[in-house]
mmCIF file with all atom_site columns, C-alpha atoms in Angstrom:
data_model
loop_
_atom_site.group_PDB
_atom_site.id
_atom_site.type_symbol
_atom_site.label_atom_id
_atom_site.label_alt_id
_atom_site.label_comp_id
_atom_site.label_asym_id
_atom_site.label_entity_id
_atom_site.label_seq_id
_atom_site.pdbx_PDB_ins_code
_atom_site.Cartn_x
_atom_site.Cartn_y
_atom_site.Cartn_z
_atom_site.occupancy
_atom_site.B_iso_or_equiv
_atom_site.pdbx_formal_charge
_atom_site.auth_seq_id
_atom_site.auth_comp_id
_atom_site.auth_asym_id
_atom_site.auth_atom_id
_atom_site.pdbx_PDB_model_num
ATOM 1  C CA . UNK F 1 1  ? -14.355 -9.127  -8.081  1.00 69.00 ? 1  UNK F CA 1
ATOM 2  C CA . UNK F 1 2  ? -10.631 -9.370  -7.748  1.00 78.00 ? 2  UNK F CA 1
ATOM 3  C CA . UNK F 1 3  ? -8.484  -11.872 -9.584  1.00 86.00 ? 3  UNK F CA 1
ATOM 4  C CA . UNK F 1 4  ? -5.024  -13.177 -8.674  1.00 91.00 ? 4  UNK F CA 1
ATOM 5  C CA . UNK F 1 5  ? -2.826  -15.739 -10.321 1.00 89.00 ? 5  UNK F CA 1
ATOM 6  C CA . UNK F 1 6  ? -1.356  -18.673 -8.408  1.00 93.00 ? 6  UNK F CA 1
ATOM 7  C CA . UNK F 1 7  ? 2.160   -18.830 -9.881  1.00 95.00 ? 7  UNK F CA 1
ATOM 8  C CA . UNK F 1 8  ? 4.724   -16.293 -11.080 1.00 96.00 ? 8  UNK F CA 1
ATOM 9  C CA . UNK F 1 9  ? 8.316   -16.301 -12.097 1.00 96.00 ? 9  UNK F CA 1
ATOM 10 C CA . UNK F 1 10 ? 10.170  -13.049 -11.096 1.00 96.00 ? 10 UNK F CA 1
ATOM 11 C CA . UNK F 1 11 ? 13.344  -13.927 -13.021 1.00 92.00 ? 11 UNK F CA 1
ATOM 12 C CA . UNK F 1 12 ? 13.536  -10.778 -15.190 1.00 89.00 ? 12 UNK F CA 1
ATOM 13 C CA . UNK F 1 13 ? 12.895  -12.446 -18.442 1.00 93.00 ? 13 UNK F CA 1
ATOM 14 C CA . UNK F 1 14 ? 9.953   -10.013 -19.209 1.00 90.00 ? 14 UNK F CA 1
ATOM 15 C CA . UNK F 1 15 ? 7.244   -12.786 -18.875 1.00 92.00 ? 15 UNK F CA 1
ATOM 16 C CA . UNK F 1 16 ? 5.128   -13.329 -15.699 1.00 93.00 ? 16 UNK F CA 1
ATOM 17 C CA . UNK F 1 17 ? 7.693   -11.390 -13.581 1.00 95.00 ? 17 UNK F CA 1
ATOM 18 C CA . UNK F 1 18 ? 5.017   -9.729  -11.337 1.00 96.00 ? 18 UNK F CA 1
ATOM 19 C CA . UNK F 1 19 ? 2.193   -11.100 -8.998  1.00 96.00 ? 19 UNK F CA 1
ATOM 20 C CA . UNK F 1 20 ? -0.478  -8.717  -10.063 1.00 94.00 ? 20 UNK F CA 1
ATOM 21 C CA . UNK F 1 21 ? -3.837  -8.753  -8.425  1.00 92.00 ? 21 UNK F CA 1
ATOM 22 C CA . UNK F 1 22 ? -6.448  -7.445  -10.751 1.00 88.00 ? 22 UNK F CA 1
ATOM 23 C CA . UNK F 1 23 ? -8.540  -4.799  -8.854  1.00 85.00 ? 23 UNK F CA 1
ATOM 24 C CA . UNK F 1 24 ? -11.320 -2.396  -9.994  1.00 81.00 ? 24 UNK F CA 1
ATOM 25 C CA . UNK F 1 25 ? -8.698  0.436   -9.799  1.00 82.00 ? 25 UNK F CA 1
ATOM 26 C CA . UNK F 1 26 ? -11.210 2.694   -7.756  1.00 86.00 ? 26 UNK F CA 1
ATOM 27 C CA . UNK F 1 27 ? -10.587 1.421   -4.130  1.00 89.00 ? 27 UNK F CA 1
ATOM 28 C CA . UNK F 1 28 ? -7.766  0.939   -2.014  1.00 92.00 ? 28 UNK F CA 1
ATOM 29 C CA . UNK F 1 29 ? -6.822  -2.708  -1.216  1.00 93.00 ? 29 UNK F CA 1
ATOM 30 C CA . UNK F 1 30 ? -4.042  -4.100  1.269   1.00 95.00 ? 30 UNK F CA 1
ATOM 31 C CA . UNK F 1 31 ? -2.069  -6.983  0.063   1.00 96.00 ? 31 UNK F CA 1
ATOM 32 C CA . UNK F 1 32 ? -0.115  -8.961  2.597   1.00 98.00 ? 32 UNK F CA 1
ATOM 33 C CA . UNK F 1 33 ? 2.275   -11.756 1.485   1.00 98.00 ? 33 UNK F CA 1
ATOM 34 C CA . UNK F 1 34 ? 3.285   -14.469 4.053   1.00 98.00 ? 34 UNK F CA 1
ATOM 35 C CA . UNK F 1 35 ? 5.900   -17.120 4.045   1.00 97.00 ? 35 UNK F CA 1
ATOM 36 C CA . UNK F 1 36 ? 5.329   -20.751 5.018   1.00 95.00 ? 36 UNK F CA 1
ATOM 37 C CA . UNK F 1 37 ? 5.887   -19.895 8.686   1.00 96.00 ? 37 UNK F CA 1
ATOM 38 C CA . UNK F 1 38 ? 3.232   -17.227 8.621   1.00 97.00 ? 38 UNK F CA 1
ATOM 39 C CA . UNK F 1 39 ? 5.604   -14.168 8.843   1.00 97.00 ? 39 UNK F CA 1
ATOM 40 C CA . UNK F 1 40 ? 4.708   -11.231 6.603   1.00 98.00 ? 40 UNK F CA 1
ATOM 41 C CA . UNK F 1 41 ? 7.353   -10.733 3.967   1.00 98.00 ? 41 UNK F CA 1
ATOM 42 C CA . UNK F 1 42 ? 5.597   -7.973  1.988   1.00 98.00 ? 42 UNK F CA 1
ATOM 43 C CA . UNK F 1 43 ? 2.710   -5.628  2.431   1.00 97.00 ? 43 UNK F CA 1
ATOM 44 C CA . UNK F 1 44 ? 1.330   -2.763  0.324   1.00 96.00 ? 44 UNK F CA 1
ATOM 45 C CA . UNK F 1 45 ? -1.948  -0.629  0.310   1.00 95.00 ? 45 UNK F CA 1
ATOM 46 C CA . UNK F 1 46 ? -2.896  0.654   -3.157  1.00 94.00 ? 46 UNK F CA 1
ATOM 47 C CA . UNK F 1 47 ? -5.438  0.689   -5.796  1.00 92.00 ? 47 UNK F CA 1
ATOM 48 C CA . UNK F 1 48 ? -3.240  -1.562  -7.890  1.00 91.00 ? 48 UNK F CA 1
ATOM 49 C CA . UNK F 1 49 ? -1.634  -4.518  -6.201  1.00 94.00 ? 49 UNK F CA 1
ATOM 50 C CA . UNK F 1 50 ? 1.702   -5.681  -7.417  1.00 96.00 ? 50 UNK F CA 1
ATOM 51 C CA . UNK F 1 51 ? 4.572   -7.987  -5.849  1.00 97.00 ? 51 UNK F CA 1
ATOM 52 C CA . UNK F 1 52 ? 7.842   -8.264  -7.529  1.00 97.00 ? 52 UNK F CA 1
ATOM 53 C CA . UNK F 1 53 ? 9.160   -11.228 -5.412  1.00 97.00 ? 53 UNK F CA 1
ATOM 54 C CA . UNK F 1 54 ? 11.133  -9.012  -2.938  1.00 97.00 ? 54 UNK F CA 1
ATOM 55 C CA . UNK F 1 55 ? 10.437  -8.458  0.695   1.00 98.00 ? 55 UNK F CA 1
ATOM 56 C CA . UNK F 1 56 ? 9.322   -4.981  2.005   1.00 96.00 ? 56 UNK F CA 1
ATOM 57 C CA . UNK F 1 57 ? 13.006  -4.517  3.028   1.00 96.00 ? 57 UNK F CA 1
ATOM 58 C CA . UNK F 1 58 ? 14.049  -5.071  -0.595  1.00 97.00 ? 58 UNK F CA 1
ATOM 59 C CA . UNK F 1 59 ? 15.505  -8.537  -0.212  1.00 97.00 ? 59 UNK F CA 1
ATOM 60 C CA . UNK F 1 60 ? 14.826  -11.217 -2.822  1.00 96.00 ? 60 UNK F CA 1
ATOM 61 C CA . UNK F 1 61 ? 12.675  -13.966 -1.314  1.00 97.00 ? 61 UNK F CA 1
ATOM 62 C CA . UNK F 1 62 ? 13.523  -17.506 -2.096  1.00 97.00 ? 62 UNK F CA 1
ATOM 63 C CA . UNK F 1 63 ? 11.415  -19.722 -4.485  1.00 97.00 ? 63 UNK F CA 1
ATOM 64 C CA . UNK F 1 64 ? 8.543   -21.543 -2.799  1.00 97.00 ? 64 UNK F CA 1
ATOM 65 C CA . UNK F 1 65 ? 4.916   -21.329 -1.856  1.00 98.00 ? 65 UNK F CA 1
ATOM 66 C CA . UNK F 1 66 ? 3.662   -18.018 -0.339  1.00 98.00 ? 66 UNK F CA 1
ATOM 67 C CA . UNK F 1 67 ? 0.245   -17.077 0.928   1.00 98.00 ? 67 UNK F CA 1
ATOM 68 C CA . UNK F 1 68 ? -1.547  -13.834 0.232   1.00 97.00 ? 68 UNK F CA 1
ATOM 69 C CA . UNK F 1 69 ? -4.340  -11.992 1.919   1.00 96.00 ? 69 UNK F CA 1
ATOM 70 C CA . UNK F 1 70 ? -6.198  -8.971  0.402   1.00 95.00 ? 70 UNK F CA 1
ATOM 71 C CA . UNK F 1 71 ? -8.533  -6.648  2.324   1.00 93.00 ? 71 UNK F CA 1
ATOM 72 C CA . UNK F 1 72 ? -9.965  -3.406  1.639   1.00 91.00 ? 72 UNK F CA 1
ATOM 73 C CA . UNK F 1 73 ? -10.371 -0.323  3.963   1.00 85.00 ? 73 UNK F CA 1
ATOM 74 C CA . UNK F 1 74 ? -12.927 1.050   1.430   1.00 84.00 ? 74 UNK F CA 1
ATOM 75 C CA . UNK F 1 75 ? -15.072 -2.046  1.183   1.00 85.00 ? 75 UNK F CA 1
ATOM 76 C CA . UNK F 1 76 ? -16.251 -3.362  4.585   1.00 85.00 ? 76 UNK F CA 1
ATOM 77 C CA . UNK F 1 77 ? -15.782 -7.157  5.175   1.00 82.00 ? 77 UNK F CA 1
ATOM 78 C CA . UNK F 1 78 ? -14.021 -7.649  1.813   1.00 85.00 ? 78 UNK F CA 1
ATOM 79 C CA . UNK F 1 79 ? -11.194 -10.324 1.706   1.00 87.00 ? 79 UNK F CA 1
ATOM 80 C CA . UNK F 1 80 ? -9.403  -12.677 -0.679  1.00 90.00 ? 80 UNK F CA 1
ATOM 81 C CA . UNK F 1 81 ? -6.847  -15.239 0.250   1.00 94.00 ? 81 UNK F CA 1
ATOM 82 C CA . UNK F 1 82 ? -4.885  -17.856 -1.574  1.00 95.00 ? 82 UNK F CA 1
ATOM 83 C CA . UNK F 1 83 ? -1.544  -19.482 -2.342  1.00 97.00 ? 83 UNK F CA 1
ATOM 84 C CA . UNK F 1 84 ? 1.235   -18.339 -4.783  1.00 97.00 ? 84 UNK F CA 1
ATOM 85 C CA . UNK F 1 85 ? 3.960   -20.456 -6.164  1.00 97.00 ? 85 UNK F CA 1
ATOM 86 C CA . UNK F 1 86 ? 7.075   -18.293 -6.780  1.00 98.00 ? 86 UNK F CA 1
ATOM 87 C CA . UNK F 1 87 ? 9.613   -19.916 -9.222  1.00 97.00 ? 87 UNK F CA 1
ATOM 88 C CA . UNK F 1 88 ? 12.976  -18.252 -10.017 1.00 91.00 ? 88 UNK F CA 1
#
């Protein structure tokens, strides 16, 4: 079972700077982050899912509510979705 926080503060103070989805570390997962208009701002496929508050293009995203969706190409039918509050 995956676990994801609902808030993070990527302000480089060394505390809660990353959105980290806890995975089993054995399977690949895909993390997609969407803005409030439904546009994908970040996506990654890895065994360990981390978002640092920057878009896939390397641009710092503004504070606000974002939505995430996690799927796995290794585990058929698996998905996890939720909201994240990003505070800078």
